[in-house]
PDB file of C-alpha atoms in Angstrom:
ATOM      1  CA  UNK A  30      43.932 -88.233  24.249  1.00 57.00           C
ATOM      2  CA  UNK A  31      41.976 -85.688  22.239  1.00 68.00           C
ATOM      3  CA  UNK A  32      42.561 -82.103  23.126  1.00 91.00           C
ATOM      4  CA  UNK A  33      40.094 -79.279  22.657  1.00 95.00           C
ATOM      5  CA  UNK A  34      38.292 -79.471  19.330  1.00 96.00           C
ATOM      6  CA  UNK A  35      36.712 -76.444  17.695  1.00 97.00           C
ATOM      7  CA  UNK A  36      34.552 -76.235  14.594  1.00 97.00           C
ATOM      8  CA  UNK A  37      34.521 -74.861  12.045  1.00 97.00           C
ATOM      9  CA  UNK A  38      38.131 -73.756  11.611  1.00 96.00           C
ATOM     10  CA  UNK A  39      37.224 -70.853   9.337  1.00 96.00           C
ATOM     11  CA  UNK A  40      34.037 -69.160   8.242  1.00 96.00           C
ATOM     12  CA  UNK A  41      32.910 -66.010   6.523  1.00 98.00           C
ATOM     13  CA  UNK A  42      29.687 -64.239   7.432  1.00 98.00           C
ATOM     14  CA  UNK A  43      27.910 -61.079   6.335  1.00 98.00           C
ATOM     15  CA  UNK A  44      27.153 -58.172   8.633  1.00 98.00           C
ATOM     16  CA  UNK A  45      23.877 -58.661  10.477  1.00 98.00           C
ATOM     17  CA  UNK A  46      23.979 -62.445  10.271  1.00 98.00           C
ATOM     18  CA  UNK A  47      24.192 -64.845  13.164  1.00 98.00           C
ATOM     19  CA  UNK A  48      26.908 -67.434  13.775  1.00 98.00           C
ATOM     20  CA  UNK A  49      27.375 -70.475  16.001  1.00 98.00           C
ATOM     21  CA  UNK A  50      30.786 -71.804  16.946  1.00 98.00           C
ATOM     22  CA  UNK A  51      31.303 -75.161  18.603  1.00 98.00           C
ATOM     23  CA  UNK A  52      33.752 -76.568  21.096  1.00 98.00           C
ATOM     24  CA  UNK A  53      34.405 -80.036  22.496  1.00 98.00           C
ATOM     25  CA  UNK A  54      36.529 -79.924  25.647  1.00 96.00           C
ATOM     26  CA  UNK A  55      39.502 -82.088  26.410  1.00 94.00           C
ATOM     27  CA  UNK A  56      38.573 -85.498  27.774  1.00 93.00           C
ATOM     28  CA  UNK A  57      37.980 -85.234  31.523  1.00 90.00           C
ATOM     29  CA  UNK A  58      37.416 -81.473  31.513  1.00 92.00           C
ATOM     30  CA  UNK A  59      34.066 -80.019  32.528  1.00 92.00           C
ATOM     31  CA  UNK A  60      34.550 -76.257  32.234  1.00 92.00           C
ATOM     32  CA  UNK A  61      34.613 -74.304  28.983  1.00 95.00           C
ATOM     33  CA  UNK A  62      35.747 -70.719  28.494  1.00 94.00           C
ATOM     34  CA  UNK A  63      35.575 -68.629  25.333  1.00 97.00           C
ATOM     35  CA  UNK A  64      38.009 -65.933  24.267  1.00 97.00           C
ATOM     36  CA  UNK A  65      38.061 -63.494  21.362  1.00 98.00           C
ATOM     37  CA  UNK A  66      41.431 -62.639  19.845  1.00 96.00           C
ATOM     38  CA  UNK A  67      41.424 -59.735  17.425  1.00 95.00           C
ATOM     39  CA  UNK A  68      44.312 -59.426  14.998  1.00 91.00           C
ATOM     40  CA  UNK A  69      47.469 -58.302  16.778  1.00 89.00           C
ATOM     41  CA  UNK A  70      45.872 -58.472  20.212  1.00 92.00           C
ATOM     42  CA  UNK A  71      45.833 -60.798  23.165  1.00 94.00           C
ATOM     43  CA  UNK A  72      42.780 -62.959  23.830  1.00 95.00           C
ATOM     44  CA  UNK A  73      39.856 -61.267  25.583  1.00 96.00           C
ATOM     45  CA  UNK A  74      37.613 -63.278  27.921  1.00 95.00           C
ATOM     46  CA  UNK A  75      34.020 -63.618  26.721  1.00 97.00           C
ATOM     47  CA  UNK A  76      32.464 -66.026  29.225  1.00 95.00           C
ATOM     48  CA  UNK A  77      32.854 -69.321  31.051  1.00 94.00           C
ATOM     49  CA  UNK A  78      30.455 -72.229  31.416  1.00 95.00           C
ATOM     50  CA  UNK A  79      30.358 -74.774  34.202  1.00 92.00           C
ATOM     51  CA  UNK A  80      27.567 -77.209  35.039  1.00 92.00           C
ATOM     52  CA  UNK A  81      25.646 -75.879  32.029  1.00 94.00           C
ATOM     53  CA  UNK A  82      25.495 -72.369  33.445  1.00 95.00           C
ATOM     54  CA  UNK A  83      27.327 -69.161  32.623  1.00 94.00           C
ATOM     55  CA  UNK A  84      29.653 -68.707  35.547  1.00 90.00           C
ATOM     56  CA  UNK A  85      31.583 -65.588  34.572  1.00 89.00           C
ATOM     57  CA  UNK A  86      31.249 -63.031  31.820  1.00 93.00           C
ATOM     58  CA  UNK A  87      33.622 -60.482  30.356  1.00 93.00           C
ATOM     59  CA  UNK A  88      32.792 -57.097  28.863  1.00 94.00           C
ATOM     60  CA  UNK A  89      30.945 -58.317  25.816  1.00 97.00           C
ATOM     61  CA  UNK A  90      27.445 -57.279  24.706  1.00 97.00           C
ATOM     62  CA  UNK A  91      24.413 -59.507  24.935  1.00 96.00           C
ATOM     63  CA  UNK A  92      24.807 -60.299  21.237  1.00 98.00           C
ATOM     64  CA  UNK A  93      27.312 -62.864  22.501  1.00 98.00           C
ATOM     65  CA  UNK A  94      25.638 -65.820  24.140  1.00 97.00           C
ATOM     66  CA  UNK A  95      26.544 -69.375  24.873  1.00 97.00           C
ATOM     67  CA  UNK A  96      25.440 -72.752  25.971  1.00 97.00           C
ATOM     68  CA  UNK A  97      26.949 -75.806  27.576  1.00 98.00           C
ATOM     69  CA  UNK A  98      25.524 -79.254  27.008  1.00 97.00           C
ATOM     70  CA  UNK A  99      25.381 -82.203  29.439  1.00 97.00           C
ATOM     71  CA  UNK A 100      28.421 -83.744  27.711  1.00 96.00           C
ATOM     72  CA  UNK A 101      30.344 -80.514  28.552  1.00 96.00           C
ATOM     73  CA  UNK A 102      30.604 -79.371  24.940  1.00 98.00           C
ATOM     74  CA  UNK A 103      29.748 -75.749  24.302  1.00 98.00           C
ATOM     75  CA  UNK A 104      28.494 -73.320  21.687  1.00 98.00           C
ATOM     76  CA  UNK A 105      29.182 -69.642  21.238  1.00 98.00           C
ATOM     77  CA  UNK A 106      26.488 -67.678  19.418  1.00 98.00           C
ATOM     78  CA  UNK A 107      26.929 -64.185  18.059  1.00 98.00           C
ATOM     79  CA  UNK A 108      23.910 -62.292  16.727  1.00 98.00           C
ATOM     80  CA  UNK A 109      23.766 -59.221  14.478  1.00 98.00           C
ATOM     81  CA  UNK A 110      27.374 -59.576  13.414  1.00 98.00           C
ATOM     82  CA  UNK A 111      29.498 -56.467  13.088  1.00 98.00           C
ATOM     83  CA  UNK A 112      32.702 -56.021  11.120  1.00 98.00           C
ATOM     84  CA  UNK A 113      34.473 -55.660  14.478  1.00 97.00           C
ATOM     85  CA  UNK A 114      33.491 -59.206  15.421  1.00 98.00           C
ATOM     86  CA  UNK A 115      36.066 -60.513  12.954  1.00 98.00           C
ATOM     87  CA  UNK A 116      38.574 -62.384  15.095  1.00 97.00           C
ATOM     88  CA  UNK A 117      39.968 -65.722  16.157  1.00 96.00           C
ATOM     89  CA  UNK A 118      37.630 -67.289  18.696  1.00 97.00           C
ATOM     90  CA  UNK A 119      39.374 -69.583  21.125  1.00 96.00           C
ATOM     91  CA  UNK A 120      37.799 -72.191  23.326  1.00 96.00           C
ATOM     92  CA  UNK A 121      39.605 -73.326  26.444  1.00 94.00           C
ATOM     93  CA  UNK A 122      38.656 -76.211  28.686  1.00 93.00           C
ATOM     94  CA  UNK A 123      39.628 -76.931  32.274  1.00 89.00           C
ATOM     95  CA  UNK A 124      38.682 -79.128  35.205  1.00 86.00           C
ATOM     96  CA  UNK A 125      36.411 -77.693  37.857  1.00 77.00           C
ATOM     97  CA  UNK A 126      36.300 -74.223  39.297  1.00 70.00           C
ATOM     98  CA  UNK A 127      37.841 -74.598  42.738  1.00 67.00           C
ATOM     99  CA  UNK A 128      41.407 -75.408  41.778  1.00 66.00           C
ATOM    100  CA  UNK A 129      43.454 -73.772  39.089  1.00 64.00           C
ATOM    101  CA  UNK A 130      44.821 -76.575  36.993  1.00 67.00           C
ATOM    102  CA  UNK A 131      45.080 -74.359  33.969  1.00 76.00           C
ATOM    103  CA  UNK A 132      43.442 -74.224  30.601  1.00 86.00           C
ATOM    104  CA  UNK A 133      43.881 -76.289  27.478  1.00 90.00           C
ATOM    105  CA  UNK A 134      43.184 -74.174  24.407  1.00 93.00           C
ATOM    106  CA  UNK A 135      41.821 -75.248  21.071  1.00 94.00           C
ATOM    107  CA  UNK A 136      43.221 -74.004  17.770  1.00 94.00           C
ATOM    108  CA  UNK A 137      40.359 -71.601  17.328  1.00 95.00           C
ATOM    109  CA  UNK A 138      37.752 -70.600  14.765  1.00 97.00           C
ATOM    110  CA  UNK A 139      38.707 -67.761  12.455  1.00 96.00           C
ATOM    111  CA  UNK A 140      35.578 -65.637  11.843  1.00 98.00           C
ATOM    112  CA  UNK A 141      35.584 -63.047   9.095  1.00 98.00           C
ATOM    113  CA  UNK A 142      32.638 -60.654   8.851  1.00 98.00           C
ATOM    114  CA  UNK A 143      32.234 -58.872   5.505  1.00 98.00           C
TER     115      UNK A 143
ATOM    116  CA  UNK B  25      40.795 -54.796  37.683  1.00 75.00           C
ATOM    117  CA  UNK B  26      43.911 -56.675  36.781  1.00 80.00           C
ATOM    118  CA  UNK B  27      46.006 -55.750  33.750  1.00 89.00           C
ATOM    119  CA  UNK B  28      49.087 -57.043  31.975  1.00 94.00           C
ATOM    120  CA  UNK B  29      51.690 -55.077  30.059  1.00 96.00           C
ATOM    121  CA  UNK B  30      54.128 -56.572  27.612  1.00 97.00           C
ATOM    122  CA  UNK B  31      56.261 -53.590  26.602  1.00 97.00           C
ATOM    123  CA  UNK B  32      58.014 -55.264  23.687  1.00 96.00           C
ATOM    124  CA  UNK B  33      55.807 -55.738  20.631  1.00 96.00           C
ATOM    125  CA  UNK B  34      58.506 -57.453  18.573  1.00 97.00           C
ATOM    126  CA  UNK B  35      61.889 -58.913  19.497  1.00 97.00           C
ATOM    127  CA  UNK B  36      64.512 -60.340  17.151  1.00 97.00           C
ATOM    128  CA  UNK B  37      67.297 -62.569  18.441  1.00 97.00           C
ATOM    129  CA  UNK B  38      69.916 -64.752  16.833  1.00 97.00           C
ATOM    130  CA  UNK B  39      69.631 -68.504  17.109  1.00 97.00           C
ATOM    131  CA  UNK B  40      71.603 -69.668  20.130  1.00 97.00           C
ATOM    132  CA  UNK B  41      71.376 -66.313  21.892  1.00 98.00           C
ATOM    133  CA  UNK B  42      69.633 -65.808  25.215  1.00 97.00           C
ATOM    134  CA  UNK B  43      66.127 -64.408  25.457  1.00 97.00           C
ATOM    135  CA  UNK B  44      64.162 -62.391  27.973  1.00 98.00           C
ATOM    136  CA  UNK B  45      60.555 -61.325  27.393  1.00 98.00           C
ATOM    137  CA  UNK B  46      59.145 -58.776  29.770  1.00 98.00           C
ATOM    138  CA  UNK B  47      55.806 -58.864  31.535  1.00 97.00           C
ATOM    139  CA  UNK B  48      54.419 -56.487  34.145  1.00 96.00           C
ATOM    140  CA  UNK B  49      51.095 -56.957  35.853  1.00 93.00           C
ATOM    141  CA  UNK B  50      48.766 -54.870  37.943  1.00 89.00           C
ATOM    142  CA  UNK B  51      46.772 -56.663  40.603  1.00 80.00           C
ATOM    143  CA  UNK B  52      46.138 -56.053  44.280  1.00 69.00           C
ATOM    144  CA  UNK B  53      46.810 -59.539  45.578  1.00 75.00           C
ATOM    145  CA  UNK B  54      49.220 -62.280  44.602  1.00 74.00           C
ATOM    146  CA  UNK B  55      48.149 -63.279  41.139  1.00 83.00           C
ATOM    147  CA  UNK B  56      48.233 -66.481  39.210  1.00 88.00           C
ATOM    148  CA  UNK B  57      50.695 -65.817  36.372  1.00 91.00           C
ATOM    149  CA  UNK B  58      51.064 -67.623  33.086  1.00 92.00           C
ATOM    150  CA  UNK B  59      53.105 -67.593  29.910  1.00 96.00           C
ATOM    151  CA  UNK B  60      51.554 -68.984  26.734  1.00 95.00           C
ATOM    152  CA  UNK B  61      53.011 -69.412  23.256  1.00 97.00           C
ATOM    153  CA  UNK B  62      51.050 -69.199  20.020  1.00 95.00           C
ATOM    154  CA  UNK B  63      52.364 -70.355  16.660  1.00 92.00           C
ATOM    155  CA  UNK B  64      50.773 -68.879  13.528  1.00 85.00           C
ATOM    156  CA  UNK B  65      47.205 -70.068  13.048  1.00 78.00           C
ATOM    157  CA  UNK B  66      47.301 -72.084  16.244  1.00 82.00           C
ATOM    158  CA  UNK B  67      45.805 -71.921  19.702  1.00 86.00           C
ATOM    159  CA  UNK B  68      47.719 -71.160  22.864  1.00 92.00           C
ATOM    160  CA  UNK B  69      50.101 -73.591  24.540  1.00 93.00           C
ATOM    161  CA  UNK B  70      50.958 -73.193  28.207  1.00 92.00           C
ATOM    162  CA  UNK B  71      54.689 -72.749  28.803  1.00 95.00           C
ATOM    163  CA  UNK B  72      54.641 -72.311  32.561  1.00 93.00           C
ATOM    164  CA  UNK B  73      52.643 -70.929  35.473  1.00 90.00           C
ATOM    165  CA  UNK B  74      53.236 -69.445  38.896  1.00 90.00           C
ATOM    166  CA  UNK B  75      50.830 -69.741  41.806  1.00 84.00           C
ATOM    167  CA  UNK B  76      52.993 -69.576  44.922  1.00 81.00           C
ATOM    168  CA  UNK B  77      56.244 -70.854  46.390  1.00 84.00           C
ATOM    169  CA  UNK B  78      59.555 -70.733  44.576  1.00 87.00           C
ATOM    170  CA  UNK B  79      59.622 -67.567  42.518  1.00 90.00           C
ATOM    171  CA  UNK B  80      61.653 -69.174  39.739  1.00 95.00           C
ATOM    172  CA  UNK B  81      59.504 -71.567  37.770  1.00 95.00           C
ATOM    173  CA  UNK B  82      60.549 -73.978  35.091  1.00 96.00           C
ATOM    174  CA  UNK B  83      58.432 -74.706  32.064  1.00 95.00           C
ATOM    175  CA  UNK B  84      58.436 -76.703  28.903  1.00 95.00           C
ATOM    176  CA  UNK B  85      60.832 -76.269  25.986  1.00 95.00           C
ATOM    177  CA  UNK B  86      63.598 -74.997  28.275  1.00 96.00           C
ATOM    178  CA  UNK B  87      61.801 -71.822  29.354  1.00 97.00           C
ATOM    179  CA  UNK B  88      61.799 -70.370  32.834  1.00 98.00           C
ATOM    180  CA  UNK B  89      60.232 -67.316  34.448  1.00 98.00           C
ATOM    181  CA  UNK B  90      60.888 -65.369  37.610  1.00 96.00           C
ATOM    182  CA  UNK B  91      58.193 -63.737  39.726  1.00 94.00           C
ATOM    183  CA  UNK B  92      59.344 -60.489  41.316  1.00 93.00           C
ATOM    184  CA  UNK B  93      56.676 -59.068  43.590  1.00 90.00           C
ATOM    185  CA  UNK B  94      58.548 -55.813  44.224  1.00 91.00           C
ATOM    186  CA  UNK B  95      58.643 -55.082  40.503  1.00 93.00           C
ATOM    187  CA  UNK B  96      55.252 -56.633  39.636  1.00 92.00           C
ATOM    188  CA  UNK B  97      57.042 -58.569  36.960  1.00 95.00           C
ATOM    189  CA  UNK B  98      57.057 -62.081  35.587  1.00 96.00           C
ATOM    190  CA  UNK B  99      59.712 -62.153  32.881  1.00 98.00           C
ATOM    191  CA  UNK B 100      60.236 -65.164  30.639  1.00 98.00           C
ATOM    192  CA  UNK B 101      63.757 -66.359  29.870  1.00 98.00           C
ATOM    193  CA  UNK B 102      65.546 -68.952  27.809  1.00 98.00           C
ATOM    194  CA  UNK B 103      69.330 -69.347  27.778  1.00 97.00           C
ATOM    195  CA  UNK B 104      69.613 -70.394  24.134  1.00 97.00           C
ATOM    196  CA  UNK B 105      66.832 -69.993  21.574  1.00 97.00           C
ATOM    197  CA  UNK B 106      66.111 -72.333  18.689  1.00 96.00           C
ATOM    198  CA  UNK B 107      64.574 -71.442  15.335  1.00 96.00           C
ATOM    199  CA  UNK B 108      61.431 -73.311  16.411  1.00 95.00           C
ATOM    200  CA  UNK B 109      60.901 -70.795  19.245  1.00 97.00           C
ATOM    201  CA  UNK B 110      59.737 -68.180  16.735  1.00 97.00           C
ATOM    202  CA  UNK B 111      56.142 -67.444  17.732  1.00 97.00           C
ATOM    203  CA  UNK B 112      53.926 -65.012  19.647  1.00 97.00           C
ATOM    204  CA  UNK B 113      54.276 -65.064  23.416  1.00 98.00           C
ATOM    205  CA  UNK B 114      51.548 -63.969  25.799  1.00 97.00           C
ATOM    206  CA  UNK B 115      51.729 -63.246  29.487  1.00 96.00           C
ATOM    207  CA  UNK B 116      48.479 -63.629  31.437  1.00 93.00           C
ATOM    208  CA  UNK B 117      47.203 -63.048  34.951  1.00 90.00           C
ATOM    209  CA  UNK B 118      44.361 -64.811  36.740  1.00 85.00           C
ATOM    210  CA  UNK B 119      42.597 -64.265  40.033  1.00 75.00           C
ATOM    211  CA  UNK B 120      43.318 -65.982  43.265  1.00 59.00           C
ATOM    212  CA  UNK B 121      41.587 -69.328  42.922  1.00 58.00           C
ATOM    213  CA  UNK B 122      39.736 -71.519  40.562  1.00 55.00           C
ATOM    214  CA  UNK B 123      39.910 -71.545  36.796  1.00 64.00           C
ATOM    215  CA  UNK B 124      39.044 -67.896  36.681  1.00 76.00           C
ATOM    216  CA  UNK B 125      39.193 -65.778  33.584  1.00 85.00           C
ATOM    217  CA  UNK B 126      42.635 -64.800  32.384  1.00 89.00           C
ATOM    218  CA  UNK B 127      43.650 -61.294  31.413  1.00 91.00           C
ATOM    219  CA  UNK B 128      46.240 -61.379  28.650  1.00 94.00           C
ATOM    220  CA  UNK B 129      48.858 -58.926  27.527  1.00 96.00           C
ATOM    221  CA  UNK B 130      49.037 -57.842  23.910  1.00 96.00           C
ATOM    222  CA  UNK B 131      51.833 -60.280  23.171  1.00 97.00           C
ATOM    223  CA  UNK B 132      55.447 -60.185  22.021  1.00 98.00           C
ATOM    224  CA  UNK B 133      56.336 -61.518  18.586  1.00 97.00           C
ATOM    225  CA  UNK B 134      59.652 -63.336  18.583  1.00 98.00           C
ATOM    226  CA  UNK B 135      61.694 -63.601  15.401  1.00 97.00           C
ATOM    227  CA  UNK B 136      64.784 -65.816  15.250  1.00 97.00           C
ATOM    228  CA  UNK B 137      67.547 -65.055  12.773  1.00 96.00           C
ATOM    229  CA  UNK B 138      70.119 -67.687  11.742  1.00 91.00           C
TER     230      UNK B 138
END
Protein backbone atom coordinates (compact mmCIF):
# COMPACT_ATOMS: atom_id res chain seq x y z
CA UNK A 1 0.00 0.00 0.00
CA UNK A 2 1.75 3.13 -1.23
CA UNK A 3 1.88 5.98 1.18
CA UNK A 4 2.10 9.64 0.27
CA UNK A 5 4.53 10.28 -2.56
CA UNK A 6 6.16 13.65 -3.13
CA UNK A 7 8.35 14.82 -5.98
CA UNK A 8 10.98 15.97 -6.38
CA UNK A 9 12.79 15.15 -3.15
CA UNK A 10 15.20 18.06 -3.47
CA UNK A 11 15.52 21.08 -5.71
CA UNK A 12 17.40 24.33 -5.89
CA UNK A 13 15.88 27.48 -7.35
CA UNK A 14 16.98 31.08 -7.80
CA UNK A 15 15.22 34.04 -6.23
CA UNK A 16 12.35 35.27 -8.37
CA UNK A 17 11.78 31.92 -10.05
CA UNK A 18 8.68 29.79 -9.83
CA UNK A 19 8.46 26.22 -8.55
CA UNK A 20 5.92 23.40 -8.66
CA UNK A 21 5.89 20.59 -6.13
CA UNK A 22 3.82 17.45 -6.57
CA UNK A 23 2.03 15.08 -4.25
CA UNK A 24 0.22 11.78 -4.72
CA UNK A 25 -1.96 10.91 -1.74
CA UNK A 26 -2.15 7.58 0.00
CA UNK A 27 -4.42 5.10 -1.74
CA UNK A 28 -8.02 5.71 -0.65
CA UNK A 29 -7.40 9.26 0.57
CA UNK A 30 -9.13 12.20 -1.10
CA UNK A 31 -7.91 15.23 0.86
CA UNK A 32 -4.48 16.82 0.51
CA UNK A 33 -2.90 19.37 2.83
CA UNK A 34 0.39 21.20 2.40
CA UNK A 35 2.74 22.32 5.15
CA UNK A 36 5.95 24.35 5.15
CA UNK A 37 8.62 23.40 7.66
CA UNK A 38 11.46 25.87 8.01
CA UNK A 39 14.71 24.66 9.53
CA UNK A 40 14.34 24.13 13.27
CA UNK A 41 10.62 24.85 13.24
CA UNK A 42 7.39 22.92 13.32
CA UNK A 43 5.33 22.56 10.15
CA UNK A 44 3.11 25.51 9.23
CA UNK A 45 -0.20 24.92 7.43
CA UNK A 46 -0.34 26.36 3.91
CA UNK A 47 -3.66 25.09 2.56
CA UNK A 48 -5.91 22.07 2.11
CA UNK A 49 -7.64 20.73 -0.98
CA UNK A 50 -10.78 18.63 -1.10
CA UNK A 51 -12.97 17.90 -4.11
CA UNK A 52 -10.55 19.93 -6.24
CA UNK A 53 -11.16 23.10 -4.25
CA UNK A 54 -9.13 24.97 -1.67
CA UNK A 55 -10.97 24.29 1.55
CA UNK A 56 -8.78 26.03 4.12
CA UNK A 57 -5.82 28.36 3.92
CA UNK A 58 -3.16 29.37 6.40
CA UNK A 59 -1.34 32.69 6.65
CA UNK A 60 0.60 32.46 3.44
CA UNK A 61 0.70 35.06 0.64
CA UNK A 62 -0.97 34.62 -2.71
CA UNK A 63 2.40 33.64 -4.18
CA UNK A 64 1.51 30.21 -2.80
CA UNK A 65 -1.17 28.50 -4.83
CA UNK A 66 -2.29 24.98 -5.40
CA UNK A 67 -4.38 22.61 -7.37
CA UNK A 68 -6.01 19.25 -6.89
CA UNK A 69 -6.67 16.93 -9.79
CA UNK A 70 -9.58 14.49 -10.28
CA UNK A 71 -7.32 11.62 -9.18
CA UNK A 72 -6.78 13.50 -5.86
CA UNK A 73 -3.13 14.28 -6.55
CA UNK A 74 -2.06 17.84 -5.87
CA UNK A 75 0.45 20.51 -6.82
CA UNK A 76 1.86 23.36 -4.80
CA UNK A 77 3.07 26.35 -6.81
CA UNK A 78 5.20 29.14 -5.43
CA UNK A 79 5.84 32.24 -7.54
CA UNK A 80 8.51 34.93 -7.16
CA UNK A 81 10.60 32.82 -4.82
CA UNK A 82 12.25 34.48 -1.85
CA UNK A 83 15.20 33.24 0.17
CA UNK A 84 12.76 32.77 3.07
CA UNK A 85 10.83 30.19 1.06
CA UNK A 86 13.67 27.72 1.60
CA UNK A 87 12.12 24.91 3.62
CA UNK A 88 10.89 21.35 3.68
CA UNK A 89 7.46 21.19 2.08
CA UNK A 90 5.31 18.40 3.41
CA UNK A 91 2.22 16.96 1.83
CA UNK A 92 -0.30 15.16 3.99
CA UNK A 93 -3.28 13.17 2.81
CA UNK A 94 -6.42 12.15 4.67
CA UNK A 95 -9.90 10.77 4.07
CA UNK A 96 -12.78 13.20 3.90
CA UNK A 97 -13.41 16.31 5.91
CA UNK A 98 -16.16 15.31 8.33
CA UNK A 99 -14.28 12.83 10.47
CA UNK A 100 -10.79 13.18 11.81
CA UNK A 101 -9.00 10.02 10.85
CA UNK A 102 -5.66 11.75 10.87
CA UNK A 103 -3.06 12.59 8.30
CA UNK A 104 -0.48 10.50 6.53
CA UNK A 105 2.57 12.61 5.71
CA UNK A 106 4.97 12.26 2.84
CA UNK A 107 8.73 12.58 3.24
CA UNK A 108 8.71 16.07 1.83
CA UNK A 109 10.43 18.16 -0.82
CA UNK A 110 13.46 20.10 0.31
CA UNK A 111 13.45 23.47 -1.50
CA UNK A 112 16.53 25.66 -1.41
CA UNK A 113 16.30 29.19 -2.82
CA UNK A 114 19.62 30.85 -3.65
CA UNK B 1 -6.37 30.97 17.56
CA UNK B 2 -4.91 27.79 18.89
CA UNK B 3 -1.24 27.49 19.81
CA UNK B 4 1.13 24.80 21.04
CA UNK B 5 4.16 25.19 23.27
CA UNK B 6 6.90 22.63 23.62
CA UNK B 7 9.15 24.15 26.28
CA UNK B 8 12.06 21.76 25.82
CA UNK B 9 14.05 22.36 22.64
CA UNK B 10 16.47 19.49 23.25
CA UNK B 11 16.42 16.58 25.69
CA UNK B 12 19.14 13.99 26.27
CA UNK B 13 18.39 10.71 28.02
CA UNK B 14 20.27 7.49 28.54
CA UNK B 15 19.13 4.37 26.75
CA UNK B 16 16.75 2.46 28.99
CA UNK B 17 15.76 5.53 30.99
CA UNK B 18 12.23 6.91 31.10
CA UNK B 19 11.16 9.86 28.98
CA UNK B 20 8.62 12.64 29.27
CA UNK B 21 8.20 15.33 26.61
CA UNK B 22 6.09 18.30 27.53
CA UNK B 23 3.35 19.90 25.48
CA UNK B 24 0.99 22.72 26.43
CA UNK B 25 -1.77 23.99 24.20
CA UNK B 26 -4.02 27.00 24.06
CA UNK B 27 -7.49 26.48 22.69
CA UNK B 28 -10.96 27.41 23.87
CA UNK B 29 -12.67 24.08 23.37
CA UNK B 30 -11.56 20.49 23.71
CA UNK B 31 -8.93 20.06 21.06
CA UNK B 32 -7.80 17.18 18.96
CA UNK B 33 -4.24 16.48 20.14
CA UNK B 34 -1.47 14.65 18.36
CA UNK B 35 2.13 13.59 18.78
CA UNK B 36 4.25 13.07 15.68
CA UNK B 37 7.84 11.90 15.32
CA UNK B 38 10.23 12.97 12.57
CA UNK B 39 13.51 11.23 11.81
CA UNK B 40 16.19 13.22 9.97
CA UNK B 41 15.21 13.93 6.38
CA UNK B 42 11.87 12.21 6.80
CA UNK B 43 8.23 13.17 7.00
CA UNK B 44 6.11 12.97 10.12
CA UNK B 45 4.83 9.72 11.61
CA UNK B 46 1.82 9.73 13.90
CA UNK B 47 2.58 8.30 17.34
CA UNK B 48 -0.81 8.80 18.95
CA UNK B 49 -3.85 11.05 19.09
CA UNK B 50 -6.50 12.14 21.55
CA UNK B 51 -10.03 13.13 20.61
CA UNK B 52 -12.16 12.29 23.64
CA UNK B 53 -12.71 9.61 26.26
CA UNK B 54 -9.94 8.05 28.28
CA UNK B 55 -7.35 10.72 28.95
CA UNK B 56 -4.46 8.26 28.79
CA UNK B 57 -3.86 7.18 25.23
CA UNK B 58 -1.55 4.50 23.96
CA UNK B 59 0.39 4.84 20.75
CA UNK B 60 2.88 3.02 18.64
CA UNK B 61 6.44 2.15 19.64
CA UNK B 62 5.51 1.95 23.32
CA UNK B 63 4.59 5.63 23.70
CA UNK B 64 1.69 6.97 25.70
CA UNK B 65 0.34 10.44 26.42
CA UNK B 66 -1.95 11.89 29.04
CA UNK B 67 -4.44 14.69 28.42
CA UNK B 68 -4.85 16.99 31.41
CA UNK B 69 -7.51 19.59 30.77
CA UNK B 70 -6.80 21.52 33.97
CA UNK B 71 -3.19 22.02 32.93
CA UNK B 72 -3.82 22.32 29.17
CA UNK B 73 -1.18 19.69 28.71
CA UNK B 74 -0.65 16.59 26.63
CA UNK B 75 2.70 15.15 27.69
CA UNK B 76 4.30 12.22 25.90
CA UNK B 77 5.91 9.43 27.91
CA UNK B 78 7.85 6.25 27.40
CA UNK B 79 9.03 4.04 30.27
CA UNK B 80 12.26 2.90 28.62
CA UNK B 81 13.79 4.55 25.56
CA UNK B 82 15.72 2.80 22.82
CA UNK B 83 18.50 4.25 20.67
CA UNK B 84 16.08 4.20 17.72
CA UNK B 85 13.83 6.72 19.51
CA UNK B 86 16.31 9.50 18.76
CA UNK B 87 14.37 11.94 16.57
CA UNK B 88 12.39 15.19 16.61
CA UNK B 89 9.03 15.06 18.33
CA UNK B 90 6.17 17.41 17.54
CA UNK B 91 2.98 18.04 19.44
CA UNK B 92 0.04 19.36 17.41
CA UNK B 93 -3.49 20.58 18.00
CA UNK B 94 -6.44 20.48 15.62
CA UNK B 95 -9.94 21.90 15.71
CA UNK B 96 -13.04 20.13 16.79
CA UNK B 97 -13.99 18.06 13.77
CA UNK B 98 -12.88 17.01 10.38
CA UNK B 99 -9.36 16.81 9.05
CA UNK B 100 -8.77 20.41 9.93
CA UNK B 101 -5.43 22.10 9.79
CA UNK B 102 -2.99 21.23 12.54
CA UNK B 103 -1.02 23.76 14.54
CA UNK B 104 2.35 22.35 15.52
CA UNK B 105 4.76 23.17 18.29
CA UNK B 106 8.38 23.94 17.51
CA UNK B 107 9.46 20.42 18.40
CA UNK B 108 11.72 18.70 20.91
CA UNK B 109 14.89 17.02 19.70
CA UNK B 110 15.60 13.81 21.57
CA UNK B 111 19.14 12.50 21.86
CA UNK B 112 19.83 9.04 23.31
CA UNK B 113 23.17 8.29 24.92
CA UNK B 114 24.41 4.71 25.42
